[in-house]
Short mmCIF file of C-alpha atoms and ligand atoms in Angstrom, two decimals:
data_model
loop_
_atom_site.label_atom_id
_atom_site.label_comp_id
_atom_site.label_asym_id
_atom_site.label_seq_id
_atom_site.Cartn_x
_atom_site.Cartn_y
_atom_site.Cartn_z
CA UNK A 22 147.20 -60.80 323.42
CA UNK A 23 146.68 -62.10 326.93
CA UNK A 24 147.16 -60.01 330.08
CA UNK A 25 150.77 -61.16 330.03
CA UNK A 26 151.33 -59.52 326.66
CA UNK A 27 150.13 -56.22 327.98
CA UNK A 28 152.44 -56.18 330.96
CA UNK A 29 155.37 -54.52 329.27
CA UNK A 30 153.65 -51.55 327.66
CA UNK A 31 156.40 -49.33 329.10
CA UNK A 32 158.63 -50.95 326.51
CA UNK A 33 161.59 -51.66 328.78
CA UNK A 34 164.20 -54.10 327.58
CA UNK A 35 164.95 -55.88 330.81
CA UNK A 36 164.07 -59.57 330.88
CA UNK A 37 162.42 -60.07 334.24
CA UNK A 38 162.34 -63.67 335.38
CA UNK A 39 160.40 -65.19 338.24
CA UNK A 40 162.47 -65.47 341.41
CA UNK A 41 163.88 -68.96 342.08
CA UNK A 42 161.39 -70.95 344.13
CA UNK A 43 162.24 -73.25 347.02
CA UNK A 44 161.52 -76.92 346.43
CA UNK A 45 159.07 -78.38 348.91
CA UNK A 46 160.20 -81.99 349.52
CA UNK A 47 160.88 -84.62 346.84
CA UNK A 48 158.78 -84.75 343.61
CA UNK A 49 155.33 -86.35 343.89
CA UNK A 50 153.27 -88.40 341.41
CA UNK A 51 149.82 -86.92 340.69
CA UNK A 52 146.96 -87.10 338.18
CA UNK A 53 145.68 -83.90 336.60
CA UNK A 54 141.93 -83.69 337.19
CA UNK A 55 140.84 -80.42 335.54
CA UNK A 56 141.88 -77.08 334.08
CA UNK A 57 141.57 -74.01 336.30
CA UNK A 58 139.80 -70.81 335.28
CA UNK A 59 143.13 -68.95 335.20
CA UNK A 60 144.77 -71.47 332.85
CA UNK A 61 146.81 -73.78 335.11
CA UNK A 62 145.98 -77.48 335.43
CA UNK A 63 144.67 -78.79 338.74
CA UNK A 64 145.74 -81.91 340.65
CA UNK A 65 145.12 -83.04 344.24
CA UNK A 66 147.48 -84.40 346.83
CA UNK A 67 146.33 -87.52 348.78
CA UNK A 68 145.39 -85.06 351.56
CA UNK A 69 142.87 -83.43 349.15
CA UNK A 70 144.92 -80.25 348.86
CA UNK A 71 144.80 -78.59 345.43
CA UNK A 72 148.03 -78.15 343.43
CA UNK A 73 148.23 -75.83 340.40
CA UNK A 74 150.42 -77.33 337.68
CA UNK A 75 151.06 -75.15 334.59
CA UNK A 76 151.28 -77.23 331.38
CA UNK A 77 149.25 -80.21 332.61
CA UNK A 78 146.30 -81.69 330.69
CA UNK A 79 143.29 -83.33 332.40
CA UNK A 80 143.99 -87.09 332.65
CA UNK A 81 147.80 -86.71 332.53
CA UNK A 82 149.75 -88.73 335.09
CA UNK A 83 152.62 -86.46 336.07
CA UNK A 84 155.62 -86.07 338.36
CA UNK A 85 155.50 -82.67 340.02
CA UNK A 86 157.91 -80.64 342.15
CA UNK A 87 155.97 -78.76 344.81
CA UNK A 88 156.95 -75.18 345.72
CA UNK A 89 154.93 -74.34 348.80
CA UNK A 90 151.81 -72.16 348.73
CA UNK A 91 150.74 -68.85 347.19
CA UNK A 92 147.35 -67.32 348.13
CA UNK A 93 146.60 -70.51 350.07
CA UNK A 94 147.05 -72.81 347.02
CA UNK A 95 149.98 -75.17 346.42
CA UNK A 96 152.10 -74.57 343.33
CA UNK A 97 153.92 -77.24 341.36
CA UNK A 98 156.27 -77.54 338.40
CA UNK A 99 155.67 -80.35 335.93
CA UNK A 100 158.93 -82.28 335.68
CA UNK A 101 157.73 -85.39 333.80
CA UNK A 102 154.58 -86.67 332.12
CA UNK A 103 154.62 -90.35 333.11
CA UNK A 104 151.41 -91.18 331.17
CA UNK A 105 149.95 -88.59 328.82
CA UNK A 106 146.21 -87.96 328.77
CA UNK A 107 144.23 -88.94 325.63
CA UNK A 108 143.26 -85.24 325.59
CA UNK A 109 146.91 -84.10 325.28
CA UNK A 110 147.80 -82.93 321.75
CA UNK A 111 150.90 -81.52 320.05
CA UNK A 112 150.44 -77.73 320.18
CA UNK A 113 149.67 -76.51 316.64
CA UNK A 114 151.87 -73.41 317.11
CA UNK A 115 155.67 -73.99 317.19
CA UNK A 116 156.19 -71.34 319.91
CA UNK A 117 153.24 -72.40 322.10
CA UNK A 118 155.56 -73.65 324.89
CA UNK A 119 157.30 -70.29 325.33
CA UNK A 120 154.78 -67.68 324.13
CA UNK A 121 152.41 -66.48 326.86
CA UNK A 122 149.48 -66.01 324.47
CA UNK A 123 147.83 -69.46 324.52
CA UNK A 124 148.25 -71.60 327.62
CA UNK A 125 145.93 -74.45 326.55
CA UNK A 126 147.32 -75.37 323.11
CA UNK A 127 148.53 -78.73 324.48
CA UNK A 128 144.91 -79.73 325.28
CA UNK A 129 142.42 -80.84 322.59
CA UNK A 130 139.87 -78.18 321.65
CA UNK A 131 137.10 -80.63 322.62
CA UNK A 132 138.49 -80.98 326.15
CA UNK A 133 139.07 -77.21 326.45
CA UNK A 134 135.38 -76.74 325.66
CA UNK A 135 134.26 -79.42 328.11
CA UNK A 136 136.17 -77.52 330.83
CA UNK A 137 134.55 -74.22 329.83
CA UNK A 138 131.07 -75.81 329.80
CA UNK A 139 131.62 -77.08 333.35
CA UNK A 140 132.86 -73.67 334.47
CA UNK A 141 129.82 -71.92 332.92
CA UNK A 142 127.31 -74.34 334.50
CA UNK A 143 129.02 -73.99 337.89
CA UNK A 144 128.88 -70.19 337.57
CA UNK A 145 125.18 -69.91 336.76
CA UNK A 146 123.92 -72.95 338.70
CA UNK A 147 121.79 -74.14 335.75
CA UNK A 148 122.54 -76.04 332.56
CA UNK A 149 124.17 -73.64 330.12
CA UNK A 150 124.01 -73.95 326.31
CA UNK A 151 127.13 -73.62 324.18
CA UNK A 152 126.55 -71.21 321.33
CA UNK A 153 128.77 -70.75 318.26
CA UNK A 154 131.76 -72.78 317.14
CA UNK A 155 134.73 -70.41 316.67
CA UNK A 156 137.64 -72.09 314.86
CA UNK A 157 140.79 -72.96 316.84
CA UNK A 158 143.03 -71.22 314.28
CA UNK A 159 142.96 -67.68 312.91
CA UNK A 160 139.98 -66.60 315.02
CA UNK A 161 141.44 -63.38 316.37
CA UNK A 162 140.83 -60.08 314.52
CA UNK A 163 142.36 -57.74 317.11
CA UNK A 164 146.05 -57.73 318.09
CA UNK A 165 148.43 -55.94 320.43
CA UNK A 166 152.05 -56.97 319.91
CA UNK A 167 155.44 -55.86 321.13
CA UNK A 168 158.33 -54.47 319.09
CA UNK A 169 161.66 -54.94 320.83
CA UNK A 170 165.39 -55.13 320.14
CA UNK A 171 166.60 -58.74 320.28
CA UNK A 172 170.33 -59.22 319.60
CA UNK A 173 170.50 -55.74 318.07
CA UNK A 174 167.54 -56.27 315.73
CA UNK A 175 163.94 -55.04 316.03
CA UNK A 176 161.60 -58.05 316.31
CA UNK A 177 157.81 -58.33 316.67
CA UNK A 178 155.94 -60.80 318.84
CA UNK A 179 154.43 -61.53 322.24
CA UNK A 180 155.71 -61.95 325.79
CA UNK A 181 157.10 -65.28 326.99
CA UNK A 182 155.24 -67.00 329.82
CA UNK A 183 156.17 -65.49 333.19
CA UNK A 184 158.90 -63.16 331.86
CA UNK A 185 159.39 -59.89 330.00
CA UNK A 186 161.26 -61.65 327.16
CA UNK A 187 159.95 -61.32 323.61
CA UNK A 188 158.93 -64.43 321.67
CA UNK A 189 159.34 -63.33 318.04
CA UNK A 190 156.42 -64.73 316.10
CA UNK A 191 156.81 -65.38 312.34
CA UNK A 192 153.10 -66.29 312.09
CA UNK A 193 150.74 -66.35 315.07
CA UNK A 194 148.42 -69.38 315.08
CA UNK A 195 145.37 -67.59 316.50
CA UNK A 196 145.56 -64.28 314.60
CA UNK A 197 143.41 -64.08 311.46
CA UNK A 198 145.39 -63.55 308.24
CA UNK A 199 146.79 -61.05 307.36
CA UNK A 200 147.25 -60.08 311.04
CA UNK A 201 149.08 -63.37 311.73
CA UNK A 202 152.31 -62.19 310.06
CA UNK A 203 151.92 -58.49 310.87
CA UNK A 204 154.27 -58.35 313.93
CA UNK A 205 157.19 -59.65 311.84
CA UNK A 206 156.36 -57.38 308.88
CA UNK A 207 156.01 -54.28 311.08
CA UNK A 208 159.34 -55.03 312.82
CA UNK A 209 161.15 -55.31 309.46
CA UNK A 210 159.59 -52.02 308.24
CA UNK A 211 160.11 -50.04 311.47
CA UNK A 212 163.63 -51.28 312.29
CA UNK A 213 165.49 -48.25 310.73
CA UNK A 214 163.69 -45.78 313.04
CA UNK A 215 161.94 -47.50 315.99
CA UNK A 216 163.86 -48.28 319.18
CA UNK A 217 161.08 -50.02 321.09
CA UNK A 218 157.28 -49.96 321.00
CA UNK A 219 154.11 -51.84 320.28
CA UNK A 220 151.61 -52.37 317.50
CA UNK A 221 147.82 -52.30 317.81
CA UNK A 222 145.80 -53.65 314.91
CA UNK A 223 142.19 -54.35 314.08
CA UNK A 224 140.87 -56.29 311.10
CA UNK A 225 137.48 -55.02 309.95
CA UNK A 226 135.27 -55.16 306.89
CA UNK A 227 137.48 -52.59 305.08
CA UNK A 228 140.80 -54.26 305.98
CA UNK A 229 143.46 -53.76 308.67
CA UNK A 230 144.11 -50.54 310.58
CA UNK A 231 147.37 -50.31 312.48
CA UNK A 232 148.82 -48.02 315.13
CA UNK A 233 152.53 -48.19 315.95
CA UNK A 234 153.60 -46.36 319.10
CA UNK A 235 156.86 -46.16 321.01
CA UNK A 236 160.28 -44.55 321.20
CA UNK A 237 162.06 -43.60 317.98
CA UNK A 238 165.76 -43.54 317.02
CA UNK A 239 164.78 -40.97 314.36
CA UNK A 240 161.56 -39.76 312.75
CA UNK A 241 160.23 -41.98 309.96
CA UNK A 242 158.94 -40.64 306.63
CA UNK A 243 155.20 -39.82 306.80
CA UNK A 244 153.25 -42.96 305.82
CA UNK A 245 151.67 -43.02 302.36
CA UNK A 246 149.99 -45.44 299.96
CA UNK A 247 153.27 -47.27 299.40
CA UNK A 248 153.77 -47.86 303.14
CA UNK A 249 150.18 -49.08 303.41
CA UNK A 250 150.62 -51.49 300.49
CA UNK A 251 153.89 -52.79 301.98
CA UNK A 252 152.19 -53.52 305.32
CA UNK A 253 148.83 -54.56 303.84
CA UNK A 254 146.82 -52.00 305.80
CA UNK A 255 144.05 -49.52 304.96
CA UNK A 256 144.97 -47.11 307.74
CA UNK A 257 148.20 -46.40 309.62
CA UNK A 258 149.00 -44.17 312.57
CA UNK A 259 152.49 -43.69 314.01
CA UNK A 260 152.63 -42.15 317.52
CA UNK A 261 156.10 -41.33 318.81
CA UNK A 262 156.56 -39.30 321.99
CA UNK A 263 153.98 -36.66 321.14
CA UNK A 264 154.51 -36.74 317.33
CA UNK A 265 151.73 -38.30 315.31
CA UNK A 266 151.78 -39.28 311.63
CA UNK A 267 148.76 -40.70 309.86
CA UNK A 268 147.55 -42.15 306.57
CA UNK A 269 144.21 -43.65 305.47
CA UNK A 270 141.28 -44.92 307.55
CA UNK A 271 141.12 -44.30 311.30
CA UNK A 272 138.31 -46.80 311.94
CA UNK A 273 137.01 -50.03 310.45
CA UNK A 274 133.58 -51.67 310.66
CA UNK A 275 133.11 -54.93 312.57
CA UNK A 276 132.08 -57.19 309.67
CA UNK A 277 129.43 -59.08 311.65
CA UNK A 278 127.62 -55.80 312.47
CA UNK A 279 127.85 -54.29 309.00
CA UNK A 280 124.20 -54.64 307.97
CA UNK A 281 121.53 -53.03 310.17
CA UNK A 282 123.39 -51.28 313.00
CA UNK A 283 127.07 -50.93 312.03
CA UNK A 284 129.72 -50.72 314.74
CA UNK A 285 133.14 -49.21 314.05
CA UNK A 286 136.37 -49.40 316.01
CA UNK A 287 139.81 -47.74 315.92
CA UNK A 288 143.15 -49.57 316.05
CA UNK A 289 143.44 -49.61 319.86
CA UNK A 290 139.70 -49.69 320.63
CA UNK A 291 137.68 -52.47 322.25
CA UNK A 292 135.83 -55.10 320.30
CA UNK A 293 135.24 -58.78 320.98
CA UNK A 294 138.53 -60.32 319.81
CA UNK A 295 136.88 -62.86 317.48
CA UNK A 296 134.18 -62.13 314.89
CA UNK A 297 132.67 -65.64 315.16
CA UNK A 298 132.58 -65.36 318.96
CA UNK A 299 130.93 -61.95 318.73
CA UNK A 300 128.32 -63.35 316.35
CA UNK A 301 127.62 -66.09 318.91
CA UNK A 302 127.32 -63.57 321.78
CA UNK A 303 124.95 -61.46 319.71
CA UNK A 304 122.88 -64.57 318.87
CA UNK A 305 122.60 -65.43 322.58
CA UNK A 306 121.49 -61.87 323.38
CA UNK A 307 118.93 -61.96 320.52
CA UNK A 308 117.59 -65.29 321.80
CA UNK A 309 117.28 -63.91 325.34
CA UNK A 310 115.47 -60.82 324.00
CA UNK A 311 113.09 -62.98 321.92
CA UNK A 312 111.72 -64.47 325.16
CA UNK A 313 110.73 -61.01 326.46
CA UNK A 314 107.49 -59.68 324.99
CA UNK A 315 105.82 -56.26 325.17
CA UNK A 316 108.89 -54.39 326.36
CA UNK A 317 108.39 -50.67 327.06
CA UNK A 318 112.12 -49.94 326.97
CA UNK A 319 115.70 -51.14 327.35
CA UNK A 320 118.78 -49.84 329.14
CA UNK A 321 122.29 -50.90 328.18
CA UNK A 322 125.10 -50.49 330.71
CA UNK A 323 128.82 -50.75 329.77
CA UNK A 324 127.73 -50.22 326.15
CA UNK A 325 131.12 -49.54 324.49
CA UNK A 326 130.71 -48.44 320.86
CA UNK A 327 127.25 -50.02 320.56
CA UNK A 328 128.00 -53.64 319.68
CA UNK A 329 124.78 -54.83 321.36
CA UNK A 330 122.72 -51.62 321.08
CA UNK A 331 121.17 -52.46 317.70
CA UNK A 332 119.83 -55.74 319.11
CA UNK A 333 118.00 -53.81 321.84
CA UNK A 334 116.65 -51.33 319.26
CA UNK A 335 115.20 -54.32 317.37
CA UNK A 336 113.34 -55.44 320.53
CA UNK A 337 112.25 -52.34 322.45
CA UNK A 338 110.63 -49.03 321.44
CA UNK A 339 113.23 -46.90 323.27
CA UNK A 340 116.79 -47.59 324.40
CA UNK A 341 119.18 -45.68 326.69
CA UNK A 342 122.86 -46.63 326.80
CA UNK A 343 125.57 -45.80 329.34
CA UNK A 344 129.33 -46.01 328.82
CA UNK A 345 132.11 -43.99 330.49
CA UNK A 346 134.53 -43.92 327.55
CA UNK A 347 133.64 -40.71 325.66
CA UNK A 348 135.49 -41.81 322.51
CA UNK A 349 133.34 -44.96 322.37
CA UNK A 350 130.07 -43.06 322.97
CA UNK A 351 130.94 -40.43 320.33
CA UNK A 352 131.59 -43.23 317.86
CA UNK A 353 128.26 -44.89 318.77
CA UNK A 354 126.45 -41.58 318.24
CA UNK A 355 128.08 -41.20 314.83
CA UNK A 356 127.23 -44.71 313.62
CA UNK A 357 123.82 -45.31 315.27
CA UNK A 358 122.50 -41.72 315.45
CA UNK A 359 119.37 -41.42 317.58
CA UNK A 360 117.49 -44.20 315.72
CA UNK A 361 114.61 -41.88 314.86
CA UNK A 362 114.41 -40.46 318.39
CA UNK A 363 114.35 -43.93 320.01
CA UNK A 364 117.98 -44.01 321.21
CA UNK A 365 119.71 -41.96 323.92
CA UNK A 366 123.47 -42.48 324.27
CA UNK A 367 124.89 -41.25 327.58
CA UNK A 368 128.53 -40.88 328.64
CA UNK A 369 128.69 -41.80 332.31
CA UNK A 370 129.48 -44.25 335.07
CA UNK A 371 127.30 -47.36 334.92
CA UNK A 372 127.71 -47.85 338.70
CA UNK A 373 124.79 -45.43 338.79
CA UNK A 374 122.48 -46.73 336.07
CA UNK A 375 120.01 -43.85 336.41
CA UNK A 376 116.32 -43.64 337.37
CA UNK A 377 114.01 -46.62 337.92
CA UNK A 378 112.50 -48.31 334.85
CA UNK A 379 109.37 -46.95 333.20
CA UNK A 380 107.06 -49.88 332.52
CA UNK A 381 108.48 -53.23 331.47
CA UNK A 382 112.20 -52.78 330.78
CA UNK A 383 115.13 -55.07 330.11
CA UNK A 384 118.53 -53.92 331.38
CA UNK A 385 121.54 -55.38 329.62
CA UNK A 386 124.99 -55.16 331.16
CA UNK A 387 128.34 -56.13 329.64
CA UNK A 388 131.10 -55.07 332.06
CA UNK A 389 134.81 -55.91 331.86
CA UNK A 390 136.58 -58.38 334.16
CA UNK A 391 135.90 -56.47 337.43
CA UNK A 392 132.19 -57.10 336.92
CA UNK A 393 129.41 -54.81 338.12
CA UNK A 394 128.93 -55.17 341.87
CA UNK A 395 127.57 -51.64 342.48
CA UNK A 396 125.46 -51.70 339.31
CA UNK A 397 123.86 -54.99 340.37
CA UNK A 398 123.08 -53.49 343.78
CA UNK A 399 121.28 -50.64 341.97
CA UNK A 400 119.47 -53.06 339.65
CA UNK A 401 118.26 -55.06 342.67
CA UNK A 402 116.79 -51.78 344.03
CA UNK A 403 115.27 -50.52 340.76
CA UNK A 404 113.94 -53.96 339.74
CA UNK A 405 113.65 -53.84 335.92
CA UNK A 406 111.57 -56.81 334.69
CA UNK A 407 114.53 -58.60 333.11
CA UNK A 408 118.33 -58.50 333.16
CA UNK A 409 120.71 -59.82 330.51
CA UNK A 410 124.23 -60.08 331.87
CA UNK A 411 127.09 -60.62 329.38
CA UNK A 412 130.29 -61.52 331.22
CA UNK A 413 133.89 -62.41 330.39
CA UNK A 414 134.74 -63.21 334.05
CA UNK A 415 132.96 -66.15 335.73
CA UNK A 416 134.22 -65.21 339.22
CA UNK A 417 132.76 -61.68 339.23
CA UNK A 418 129.64 -62.90 337.39
CA UNK A 419 128.99 -65.43 340.17
CA UNK A 420 129.30 -62.67 342.79
CA UNK A 421 126.99 -60.31 340.86
CA UNK A 422 124.38 -62.98 340.13
CA UNK A 423 124.17 -63.64 343.87
CA UNK A 424 123.36 -59.92 344.39
CA UNK A 425 120.63 -60.08 341.73
CA UNK A 426 119.15 -63.27 343.22
CA UNK A 427 119.05 -61.65 346.66
CA UNK A 428 117.14 -58.82 344.96
CA UNK A 429 114.47 -61.29 343.78
CA UNK A 430 115.72 -62.35 340.34
CA UNK A 431 115.52 -65.92 339.01
CA UNK A 432 118.08 -67.36 336.61
CA UNK A 433 116.10 -68.32 333.50
CA UNK A 434 118.65 -69.25 330.81
CA UNK A 435 122.36 -69.28 330.18
CA UNK A 436 124.69 -69.57 327.20
CA UNK A 437 128.47 -69.76 326.91
CA UNK A 438 130.80 -68.89 324.03
CA UNK A 439 134.36 -70.08 323.43
CA UNK A 440 135.56 -66.50 322.92
CA UNK A 441 139.30 -67.28 323.15
CA UNK A 442 140.13 -70.82 321.95
CA UNK A 443 143.38 -72.17 323.50
CA UNK A 444 143.00 -69.99 326.60
CA UNK A 445 140.75 -70.31 329.68
CA UNK A 446 138.69 -67.26 328.65
CA UNK A 447 134.98 -67.77 328.15
CA UNK A 448 131.97 -65.48 327.72
CA UNK A 449 128.79 -66.28 329.63
CA UNK A 450 125.40 -64.75 328.85
CA UNK A 451 122.70 -65.00 331.53
CA UNK A 452 119.01 -64.08 331.43
CA UNK A 453 117.37 -63.31 334.77
CA UNK A 454 113.81 -62.19 335.36
CA UNK A 455 111.71 -61.16 338.35
CA UNK A 456 109.11 -63.91 337.97
C1 SAM B 24 133.48 -55.68 327.89
S1 SAM B 24 133.34 -54.07 327.23
C2 SAM B 24 131.79 -54.22 326.43
C3 SAM B 24 131.48 -53.16 325.43
C4 SAM B 24 130.37 -53.50 324.43
N1 SAM B 24 129.18 -54.01 325.07
C5 SAM B 24 130.87 -54.48 323.38
O1 SAM B 24 130.31 -55.58 323.24
O2 SAM B 24 131.82 -54.11 322.65
C6 SAM B 24 133.03 -53.16 328.68
C7 SAM B 24 132.82 -51.69 328.49
O3 SAM B 24 132.50 -51.12 329.75
C8 SAM B 24 133.09 -49.84 329.85
N2 SAM B 24 133.13 -49.54 331.29
C9 SAM B 24 133.92 -50.10 332.23
N3 SAM B 24 133.61 -49.61 333.46
C10 SAM B 24 132.58 -48.74 333.29
C11 SAM B 24 131.81 -47.96 334.17
N4 SAM B 24 132.04 -47.95 335.49
N5 SAM B 24 130.83 -47.20 333.65
C12 SAM B 24 130.58 -47.18 332.32
N6 SAM B 24 131.28 -47.91 331.43
C13 SAM B 24 132.27 -48.70 331.90
C14 SAM B 24 134.42 -49.99 329.14
O4 SAM B 24 134.88 -48.73 328.71
C15 SAM B 24 134.03 -50.90 327.97
O5 SAM B 24 133.61 -50.15 326.86
#
């Protein structure tokens, strides 16, 4: 689920723990003032120095053991909550304290969102509108989980905070049913033949597709209708050290895109993790596009499988997309075609977004966490009339917006979406224009 879950893809069984840290003086009493963009709570020493305190909630009065500095910032361990914040809640998931998936479950959803709103406004430097209202439970339609031996038995779940230990999850709070119980069901089914591995699943309009990959004790029977019914999936792939077995669908349609311009995805492919959040992102992009009249064309950079391409086709007479993952571009070609000669789908590096615009163009970019520094440098040179930047990483967005502003762009509007409730992750959509 989070980065932490992905750490152990190698499938090793060691349980790596953080090295013991040196205490830095006696414990100190502090008040938590905010939540940091990486998930830890923030407090300040009387000197003004920032201390990161995992597990704190804004408004908590806490006793903290300091552990010196890392990357110039003091670290602390929460040893006692002397007065809990009114925004502190009992985590709805019973394994929230150990599982590394959701680090904000002890904070009310309302306060989580207030923190994200502040972060979004600070990032864009204007007031930013919240869009969409994804539920706090069962919002996630894409999962990557681990399958490991625990006490001689195969178990399914996610990684514990700060370690490589598995937290077996009977029912994950944030996964949408029927994905929520899938890790446990897959572990029970695969235990006669799987040594260690992981499961990748996607819930789409047609149902769940699942890929199980890893190291086998022996080869399983090829999957069939019975296996699919047992697991509640419409497609199943088993990939074991070069051997692949398959049954049923290989792709499903993202339900929120099913009507005009359908987008499909395979079990391990990228999609926005929540359908409600994706609907909100798409609404923000549509709203941004509705403010741009008489467009001659649109360019989409970091286009993936075409999640936002249909919105551009609805607003501009011709659209060119760029994405470096050939599997994603092939899928986009299959589902979107050439839109009657109006759409060109290119496989390539968006660091070089191609020739200057012809007439009035909007360029939309939706990069991953590293952002789009080079691309923004190119945009500032080519000067399309408008830029829509969709970002999952406020720090790289801030850097890239500064490049665009130096190139003459003005920040016009901004929206933010609570893409990952119970975690610090947020999506920000910015509209910049030349006038
Ligand atoms: C956050 S995803 C967005 C995809 C799509 N817009 C969506 O909503 O599903 C970022 C995409 O950028 C692609 N990507 C990352 N670096 C790239 C680069 N240098 N050139 C082209 N595509 C890139 C990734 O493969 C991924 O599909």
